[in-house]
PDB file of C-alpha atoms in Angstrom:
ATOM      1  CA  GLY A   1      82.969 -53.767  62.348  1.00  0.00           C
ATOM      2  CA  GLN A   2      80.755 -52.204  59.711  1.00  0.00           C
ATOM      3  CA  GLN A   3      82.115 -49.611  57.316  1.00  0.00           C
ATOM      4  CA  LEU A   4      79.981 -47.510  55.070  1.00  0.00           C
ATOM      5  CA  ASN A   5      80.467 -47.717  51.315  1.00  0.00           C
ATOM      6  CA  GLN A   6      81.692 -44.530  49.726  1.00  0.00           C
ATOM      7  CA  SER A   7      82.008 -43.825  46.031  1.00  0.00           C
ATOM      8  CA  PRO A   8      83.973 -42.997  44.137  1.00  0.00           C
ATOM      9  CA  GLN A   9      87.029 -44.337  45.899  1.00  0.00           C
ATOM     10  CA  SER A  10      89.182 -41.655  44.293  1.00  0.00           C
ATOM     11  CA  MET A  11      88.806 -38.932  41.735  1.00  0.00           C
ATOM     12  CA  PHE A  12      90.953 -36.564  39.753  1.00  0.00           C
ATOM     13  CA  ILE A  13      89.286 -33.336  38.754  1.00  0.00           C
ATOM     14  CA  GLN A  14      90.326 -30.028  37.274  1.00  0.00           C
ATOM     15  CA  GLU A  15      90.246 -26.852  39.286  1.00  0.00           C
ATOM     16  CA  GLY A  16      86.862 -25.217  38.962  1.00  0.00           C
ATOM     17  CA  GLU A  17      84.915 -28.429  38.433  1.00  0.00           C
ATOM     18  CA  ASP A  18      82.125 -29.616  40.680  1.00  0.00           C
ATOM     19  CA  VAL A  19      82.534 -32.801  42.701  1.00  0.00           C
ATOM     20  CA  SER A  20      79.969 -35.268  43.932  1.00  0.00           C
ATOM     21  CA  MET A  21      80.459 -38.237  46.242  1.00  0.00           C
ATOM     22  CA  ASN A  22      78.067 -40.448  48.130  1.00  0.00           C
ATOM     23  CA  CYS A  23      77.854 -42.857  50.977  1.00  0.00           C
ATOM     24  CA  THR A  24      75.532 -45.819  51.507  1.00  0.00           C
ATOM     25  CA  SER A  25      74.769 -48.030  54.458  1.00  0.00           C
ATOM     26  CA  SER A  26      72.866 -51.229  55.104  1.00  0.00           C
ATOM     27  CA  SER A  27      71.679 -49.755  58.415  1.00  0.00           C
ATOM     28  CA  ILE A  28      69.730 -46.602  59.116  1.00  0.00           C
ATOM     29  CA  PHE A  29      71.304 -43.667  60.910  1.00  0.00           C
ATOM     30  CA  ASN A  30      69.812 -40.615  62.549  1.00  0.00           C
ATOM     31  CA  THR A  31      72.890 -38.474  61.918  1.00  0.00           C
ATOM     32  CA  TRP A  32      75.202 -38.186  58.941  1.00  0.00           C
ATOM     33  CA  LEU A  33      78.506 -36.308  59.149  1.00  0.00           C
ATOM     34  CA  TRP A  34      81.063 -35.430  56.492  1.00  0.00           C
ATOM     35  CA  TYR A  35      84.748 -34.997  57.356  1.00  0.00           C
ATOM     36  CA  LYS A  36      87.901 -34.002  55.491  1.00  0.00           C
ATOM     37  CA  GLN A  37      91.252 -35.480  56.419  1.00  0.00           C
ATOM     38  CA  ASP A  38      94.532 -33.993  55.265  1.00  0.00           C
ATOM     39  CA  PRO A  39      97.716 -36.118  55.248  1.00  0.00           C
ATOM     40  CA  GLY A  40      99.040 -36.660  58.747  1.00  0.00           C
ATOM     41  CA  GLU A  41      96.085 -34.949  60.377  1.00  0.00           C
ATOM     42  CA  GLY A  42      92.860 -35.896  62.099  1.00  0.00           C
ATOM     43  CA  PRO A  43      89.417 -35.598  60.508  1.00  0.00           C
ATOM     44  CA  VAL A  44      87.842 -32.158  60.486  1.00  0.00           C
ATOM     45  CA  LEU A  45      84.056 -31.855  60.470  1.00  0.00           C
ATOM     46  CA  LEU A  46      82.622 -30.180  57.367  1.00  0.00           C
ATOM     47  CA  ILE A  47      78.868 -30.681  57.589  1.00  0.00           C
ATOM     48  CA  ALA A  48      76.452 -32.347  60.014  1.00  0.00           C
ATOM     49  CA  LEU A  49      72.976 -33.588  59.031  1.00  0.00           C
ATOM     50  CA  TYR A  50      70.355 -34.506  61.613  1.00  0.00           C
ATOM     51  CA  LYS A  51      67.075 -35.051  59.737  1.00  0.00           C
ATOM     52  CA  ALA A  52      66.089 -37.321  56.868  1.00  0.00           C
ATOM     53  CA  GLY A  53      65.794 -35.245  53.702  1.00  0.00           C
ATOM     54  CA  GLU A  54      67.810 -32.377  55.179  1.00  0.00           C
ATOM     55  CA  LEU A  55      69.927 -30.389  52.716  1.00  0.00           C
ATOM     56  CA  THR A  56      72.688 -28.300  54.289  1.00  0.00           C
ATOM     57  CA  SER A  57      75.337 -26.017  52.823  1.00  0.00           C
ATOM     58  CA  ASN A  58      78.656 -24.768  54.155  1.00  0.00           C
ATOM     59  CA  GLY A  59      80.229 -22.392  51.651  1.00  0.00           C
ATOM     60  CA  ARG A  60      80.938 -24.375  48.487  1.00  0.00           C
ATOM     61  CA  LEU A  61      79.908 -27.617  50.161  1.00  0.00           C
ATOM     62  CA  THR A  62      76.393 -29.045  50.107  1.00  0.00           C
ATOM     63  CA  ALA A  63      75.305 -32.289  51.704  1.00  0.00           C
ATOM     64  CA  GLN A  64      72.021 -34.155  51.934  1.00  0.00           C
ATOM     65  CA  PHE A  65      70.657 -36.722  54.351  1.00  0.00           C
ATOM     66  CA  GLY A  66      68.923 -39.387  52.272  1.00  0.00           C
ATOM     67  CA  ILE A  67      65.211 -39.883  52.789  1.00  0.00           C
ATOM     68  CA  THR A  68      65.706 -43.604  53.528  1.00  0.00           C
ATOM     69  CA  ARG A  69      68.246 -42.672  56.248  1.00  0.00           C
ATOM     70  CA  LYS A  70      70.666 -45.114  54.633  1.00  0.00           C
ATOM     71  CA  ASP A  71      72.588 -42.739  52.407  1.00  0.00           C
ATOM     72  CA  SER A  72      74.054 -39.277  52.067  1.00  0.00           C
ATOM     73  CA  PHE A  73      75.877 -37.280  49.428  1.00  0.00           C
ATOM     74  CA  LEU A  74      78.360 -34.432  49.446  1.00  0.00           C
ATOM     75  CA  ASN A  75      78.850 -31.930  46.635  1.00  0.00           C
ATOM     76  CA  ILE A  76      81.729 -29.514  46.283  1.00  0.00           C
ATOM     77  CA  SER A  77      81.263 -26.723  43.789  1.00  0.00           C
ATOM     78  CA  ALA A  78      84.026 -24.923  41.893  1.00  0.00           C
ATOM     79  CA  SER A  79      86.849 -26.992  43.370  1.00  0.00           C
ATOM     80  CA  ILE A  80      90.138 -25.351  44.325  1.00  0.00           C
ATOM     81  CA  PRO A  81      93.560 -26.895  45.045  1.00  0.00           C
ATOM     82  CA  SER A  82      93.068 -26.817  48.822  1.00  0.00           C
ATOM     83  CA  ASP A  83      90.107 -29.184  48.426  1.00  0.00           C
ATOM     84  CA  VAL A  84      92.649 -31.990  47.971  1.00  0.00           C
ATOM     85  CA  GLY A  85      92.357 -34.595  50.679  1.00  0.00           C
ATOM     86  CA  ILE A  86      90.311 -37.581  51.764  1.00  0.00           C
ATOM     87  CA  TYR A  87      86.630 -37.108  52.475  1.00  0.00           C
ATOM     88  CA  PHE A  88      84.874 -39.423  54.885  1.00  0.00           C
ATOM     89  CA  CYS A  89      81.219 -39.844  55.628  1.00  0.00           C
ATOM     90  CA  ALA A  90      80.198 -41.046  59.071  1.00  0.00           C
ATOM     91  CA  GLY A  91      76.882 -42.266  60.385  1.00  0.00           C
ATOM     92  CA  ARG A  92      75.540 -42.430  63.891  1.00  0.00           C
ATOM     93  CA  PHE A  93      72.515 -44.035  65.502  1.00  0.00           C
ATOM     94  CA  GLY A  94      72.088 -42.257  68.801  1.00  0.00           C
ATOM     95  CA  GLY A  95      72.958 -38.929  70.401  1.00  0.00           C
ATOM     96  CA  THR A  96      76.138 -36.924  69.967  1.00  0.00           C
ATOM     97  CA  ALA A  97      77.877 -39.114  72.560  1.00  0.00           C
ATOM     98  CA  SER A  98      77.396 -42.275  70.496  1.00  0.00           C
ATOM     99  CA  LYS A  99      80.005 -43.931  68.314  1.00  0.00           C
ATOM    100  CA  LEU A 100      80.482 -43.061  64.664  1.00  0.00           C
ATOM    101  CA  THR A 101      80.669 -45.550  61.804  1.00  0.00           C
ATOM    102  CA  PHE A 102      82.966 -44.221  59.090  1.00  0.00           C
ATOM    103  CA  GLY A 103      82.958 -44.704  55.355  1.00  0.00           C
ATOM    104  CA  THR A 104      85.849 -46.017  53.317  1.00  0.00           C
ATOM    105  CA  GLY A 105      86.786 -42.548  52.072  1.00  0.00           C
ATOM    106  CA  THR A 106      86.967 -40.675  48.781  1.00  0.00           C
ATOM    107  CA  ARG A 107      90.408 -39.381  47.822  1.00  0.00           C
ATOM    108  CA  LEU A 108      90.140 -36.126  45.902  1.00  0.00           C
ATOM    109  CA  GLN A 109      92.950 -34.770  43.796  1.00  0.00           C
ATOM    110  CA  VAL A 110      92.678 -31.492  41.951  1.00  0.00           C
ATOM    111  CA  THR A 111      94.734 -30.588  38.913  1.00  0.00           C
ATOM    112  CA  LEU A 112      95.290 -27.006  37.864  1.00  0.00           C
TER     113      LEU A 112
ATOM    114  CA  ASN B   1      91.429 -22.901  73.649  1.00  0.00           C
ATOM    115  CA  ALA B   2      93.763 -25.702  72.686  1.00  0.00           C
ATOM    116  CA  GLY B   3      92.328 -28.537  70.678  1.00  0.00           C
ATOM    117  CA  VAL B   4      92.488 -32.233  71.438  1.00  0.00           C
ATOM    118  CA  MET B   5      96.130 -33.018  72.132  1.00  0.00           C
ATOM    119  CA  GLN B   6      97.580 -36.420  71.393  1.00  0.00           C
ATOM    120  CA  ASN B   7     101.089 -37.557  72.124  1.00  0.00           C
ATOM    121  CA  PRO B   8     103.323 -38.826  70.923  1.00  0.00           C
ATOM    122  CA  ARG B   9     102.558 -38.003  67.278  1.00  0.00           C
ATOM    123  CA  HIS B  10     104.716 -40.889  66.136  1.00  0.00           C
ATOM    124  CA  LEU B  11     105.630 -44.001  68.092  1.00  0.00           C
ATOM    125  CA  VAL B  12     107.826 -46.884  67.028  1.00  0.00           C
ATOM    126  CA  ARG B  13     107.744 -50.104  69.009  1.00  0.00           C
ATOM    127  CA  ARG B  14     109.328 -53.503  68.531  1.00  0.00           C
ATOM    128  CA  ARG B  15     107.080 -56.545  68.507  1.00  0.00           C
ATOM    129  CA  GLY B  16     106.258 -57.593  72.036  1.00  0.00           C
ATOM    130  CA  GLN B  17     106.721 -54.135  73.588  1.00  0.00           C
ATOM    131  CA  GLU B  18     104.000 -52.002  75.100  1.00  0.00           C
ATOM    132  CA  ALA B  19     102.582 -48.871  73.485  1.00  0.00           C
ATOM    133  CA  ARG B  20     100.984 -46.062  75.493  1.00  0.00           C
ATOM    134  CA  LEU B  21      99.050 -43.413  73.658  1.00  0.00           C
ATOM    135  CA  ARG B  22      97.879 -40.283  75.441  1.00  0.00           C
ATOM    136  CA  CYS B  23      94.969 -37.982  74.754  1.00  0.00           C
ATOM    137  CA  SER B  24      94.215 -34.710  76.516  1.00  0.00           C
ATOM    138  CA  PRO B  25      90.668 -33.618  75.656  1.00  0.00           C
ATOM    139  CA  MET B  26      89.674 -30.056  74.947  1.00  0.00           C
ATOM    140  CA  LYS B  27      89.084 -27.901  78.007  1.00  0.00           C
ATOM    141  CA  GLY B  28      85.694 -28.623  79.495  1.00  0.00           C
ATOM    142  CA  HIS B  29      85.278 -31.913  77.614  1.00  0.00           C
ATOM    143  CA  SER B  30      84.691 -34.993  79.718  1.00  0.00           C
ATOM    144  CA  HIS B  31      83.890 -37.512  76.961  1.00  0.00           C
ATOM    145  CA  VAL B  32      86.708 -39.209  75.070  1.00  0.00           C
ATOM    146  CA  TYR B  33      86.547 -41.573  72.103  1.00  0.00           C
ATOM    147  CA  TRP B  34      89.334 -43.622  70.541  1.00  0.00           C
ATOM    148  CA  TYR B  35      89.337 -44.661  66.880  1.00  0.00           C
ATOM    149  CA  ARG B  36      91.850 -46.671  64.855  1.00  0.00           C
ATOM    150  CA  GLN B  37      92.660 -46.066  61.197  1.00  0.00           C
ATOM    151  CA  LEU B  38      94.498 -48.691  59.212  1.00  0.00           C
ATOM    152  CA  PRO B  39      96.305 -47.542  56.032  1.00  0.00           C
ATOM    153  CA  GLU B  40      93.926 -46.664  53.218  1.00  0.00           C
ATOM    154  CA  GLU B  41      90.855 -47.247  55.394  1.00  0.00           C
ATOM    155  CA  GLY B  42      88.341 -45.223  57.343  1.00  0.00           C
ATOM    156  CA  LEU B  43      88.362 -44.789  61.091  1.00  0.00           C
ATOM    157  CA  LYS B  44      86.949 -47.575  63.250  1.00  0.00           C
ATOM    158  CA  PHE B  45      85.502 -46.984  66.688  1.00  0.00           C
ATOM    159  CA  MET B  46      87.319 -48.588  69.588  1.00  0.00           C
ATOM    160  CA  VAL B  47      86.110 -47.211  72.911  1.00  0.00           C
ATOM    161  CA  TYR B  48      84.141 -44.379  74.514  1.00  0.00           C
ATOM    162  CA  LEU B  49      85.021 -43.192  78.003  1.00  0.00           C
ATOM    163  CA  GLN B  50      83.863 -40.614  80.474  1.00  0.00           C
ATOM    164  CA  LYS B  51      85.882 -39.639  83.525  1.00  0.00           C
ATOM    165  CA  GLU B  52      86.735 -42.869  85.368  1.00  0.00           C
ATOM    166  CA  ASN B  53      84.174 -44.881  83.379  1.00  0.00           C
ATOM    167  CA  ILE B  54      84.201 -46.963  80.217  1.00  0.00           C
ATOM    168  CA  ILE B  55      80.854 -46.382  78.514  1.00  0.00           C
ATOM    169  CA  ASP B  56      81.204 -48.402  75.305  1.00  0.00           C
ATOM    170  CA  GLU B  57      84.114 -50.692  74.485  1.00  0.00           C
ATOM    171  CA  SER B  58      82.400 -52.634  71.732  1.00  0.00           C
ATOM    172  CA  GLY B  59      85.215 -51.874  69.273  1.00  0.00           C
ATOM    173  CA  MET B  60      88.113 -52.854  71.486  1.00  0.00           C
ATOM    174  CA  PRO B  61      89.977 -56.065  70.731  1.00  0.00           C
ATOM    175  CA  LYS B  62      89.404 -58.527  73.534  1.00  0.00           C
ATOM    176  CA  GLU B  63      93.073 -59.003  74.327  1.00  0.00           C
ATOM    177  CA  ARG B  64      96.091 -56.730  74.766  1.00  0.00           C
ATOM    178  CA  PHE B  65      94.144 -53.457  74.455  1.00  0.00           C
ATOM    179  CA  SER B  66      92.916 -51.358  77.347  1.00  0.00           C
ATOM    180  CA  ALA B  67      91.840 -47.767  77.869  1.00  0.00           C
ATOM    181  CA  GLU B  68      91.369 -45.494  80.829  1.00  0.00           C
ATOM    182  CA  PHE B  69      90.348 -41.924  81.517  1.00  0.00           C
ATOM    183  CA  PRO B  70      91.295 -41.119  85.113  1.00  0.00           C
ATOM    184  CA  LYS B  71      89.836 -38.339  87.207  1.00  0.00           C
ATOM    185  CA  GLU B  72      93.042 -36.372  86.699  1.00  0.00           C
ATOM    186  CA  GLY B  73      95.243 -36.472  83.631  1.00  0.00           C
ATOM    187  CA  PRO B  74      94.882 -37.624  80.055  1.00  0.00           C
ATOM    188  CA  SER B  75      93.108 -40.626  78.649  1.00  0.00           C
ATOM    189  CA  ILE B  76      95.484 -43.516  77.930  1.00  0.00           C
ATOM    190  CA  LEU B  77      95.142 -46.209  75.295  1.00  0.00           C
ATOM    191  CA  ARG B  78      97.481 -49.062  76.123  1.00  0.00           C
ATOM    192  CA  ILE B  79      98.478 -51.844  73.776  1.00  0.00           C
ATOM    193  CA  GLN B  80     100.438 -54.675  75.335  1.00  0.00           C
ATOM    194  CA  GLN B  81     102.742 -57.029  73.426  1.00  0.00           C
ATOM    195  CA  VAL B  82     102.304 -55.173  70.160  1.00  0.00           C
ATOM    196  CA  VAL B  83     102.241 -57.037  66.852  1.00  0.00           C
ATOM    197  CA  ARG B  84     102.784 -55.785  63.299  1.00  0.00           C
ATOM    198  CA  GLY B  85      99.036 -55.653  62.730  1.00  0.00           C
ATOM    199  CA  ASP B  86      98.709 -52.989  65.430  1.00  0.00           C
ATOM    200  CA  SER B  87     100.498 -50.523  63.153  1.00  0.00           C
ATOM    201  CA  ALA B  88      97.936 -47.822  62.473  1.00  0.00           C
ATOM    202  CA  ALA B  89      96.949 -44.258  63.235  1.00  0.00           C
ATOM    203  CA  TYR B  90      95.066 -43.928  66.509  1.00  0.00           C
ATOM    204  CA  PHE B  91      92.790 -40.933  66.875  1.00  0.00           C
ATOM    205  CA  CYS B  92      91.205 -39.511  69.956  1.00  0.00           C
ATOM    206  CA  ALA B  93      88.141 -37.276  69.935  1.00  0.00           C
ATOM    207  CA  SER B  94      86.504 -35.378  72.772  1.00  0.00           C
ATOM    208  CA  SER B  95      83.129 -33.786  73.392  1.00  0.00           C
ATOM    209  CA  PRO B  96      81.520 -31.792  76.224  1.00  0.00           C
ATOM    210  CA  PRO B  97      79.307 -33.447  78.835  1.00  0.00           C
ATOM    211  CA  VAL B  98      76.110 -31.838  77.625  1.00  0.00           C
ATOM    212  CA  GLY B  99      74.726 -30.249  74.510  1.00  0.00           C
ATOM    213  CA  ASP B 100      74.669 -31.039  70.824  1.00  0.00           C
ATOM    214  CA  THR B 101      78.304 -30.327  70.012  1.00  0.00           C
ATOM    215  CA  GLU B 102      79.968 -32.885  67.780  1.00  0.00           C
ATOM    216  CA  ALA B 103      83.262 -34.316  68.961  1.00  0.00           C
ATOM    217  CA  PHE B 104      86.581 -32.791  67.894  1.00  0.00           C
ATOM    218  CA  PHE B 105      89.407 -35.039  66.722  1.00  0.00           C
ATOM    219  CA  GLY B 106      93.062 -34.827  67.621  1.00  0.00           C
ATOM    220  CA  GLN B 107      95.908 -35.142  65.145  1.00  0.00           C
ATOM    221  CA  GLY B 108      96.469 -38.783  65.943  1.00  0.00           C
ATOM    222  CA  THR B 109      99.334 -41.000  67.012  1.00  0.00           C
ATOM    223  CA  ARG B 110     100.937 -43.043  64.287  1.00  0.00           C
ATOM    224  CA  LEU B 111     102.128 -46.334  65.705  1.00  0.00           C
ATOM    225  CA  THR B 112     104.640 -48.376  63.767  1.00  0.00           C
ATOM    226  CA  VAL B 113     105.529 -51.839  64.991  1.00  0.00           C
ATOM    227  CA  VAL B 114     108.821 -53.175  63.682  1.00  0.00           C
TER     228      VAL B 114
END
């Protein structure tokens, strides 16, 4: 099955730095979601985007739904140690009951 | 309100045995989704079920895998005659029957085939 391409694959940053990651697809989606997964846990939804061009914030997180509907990015400002984890994008073509196609993940590690 | 409950959290099976993974959706949720995550990869959709119905099984392997969501009780993902390649984390998600609420994920079952 298809997986979305996420970049970077991993990143080491210092506490306080801003982080940016993106996700691209060969297919269009009408919903983009961003999740965080901690070790041994399931994905937790961070931000949901439902319209092309939409820019949405959740605290220090900001995400945008690309105008072509084939990409999305996630920014984290002023990173803190608890931001460590794996971030996944997911795309969907259909309503909330439709399947999600996940990205390959971006592993974030924060140094003090 | 308890979240999506999956059990067991960890399951070890020998090659050729059967694995049964259980998922109890959140209260009031009647839609269940199963995803598989191989090491160092993202989640991949397997199957979407509503009570007593399979809605989309486009991600299910054609052989050895089956899923059900009976009228009463949890959803079950069954893997017969497991092989080493079945070792993965299996996640269940649930969502309500109506509305725009995104699905919630459980903590997963980590299957190891030895």
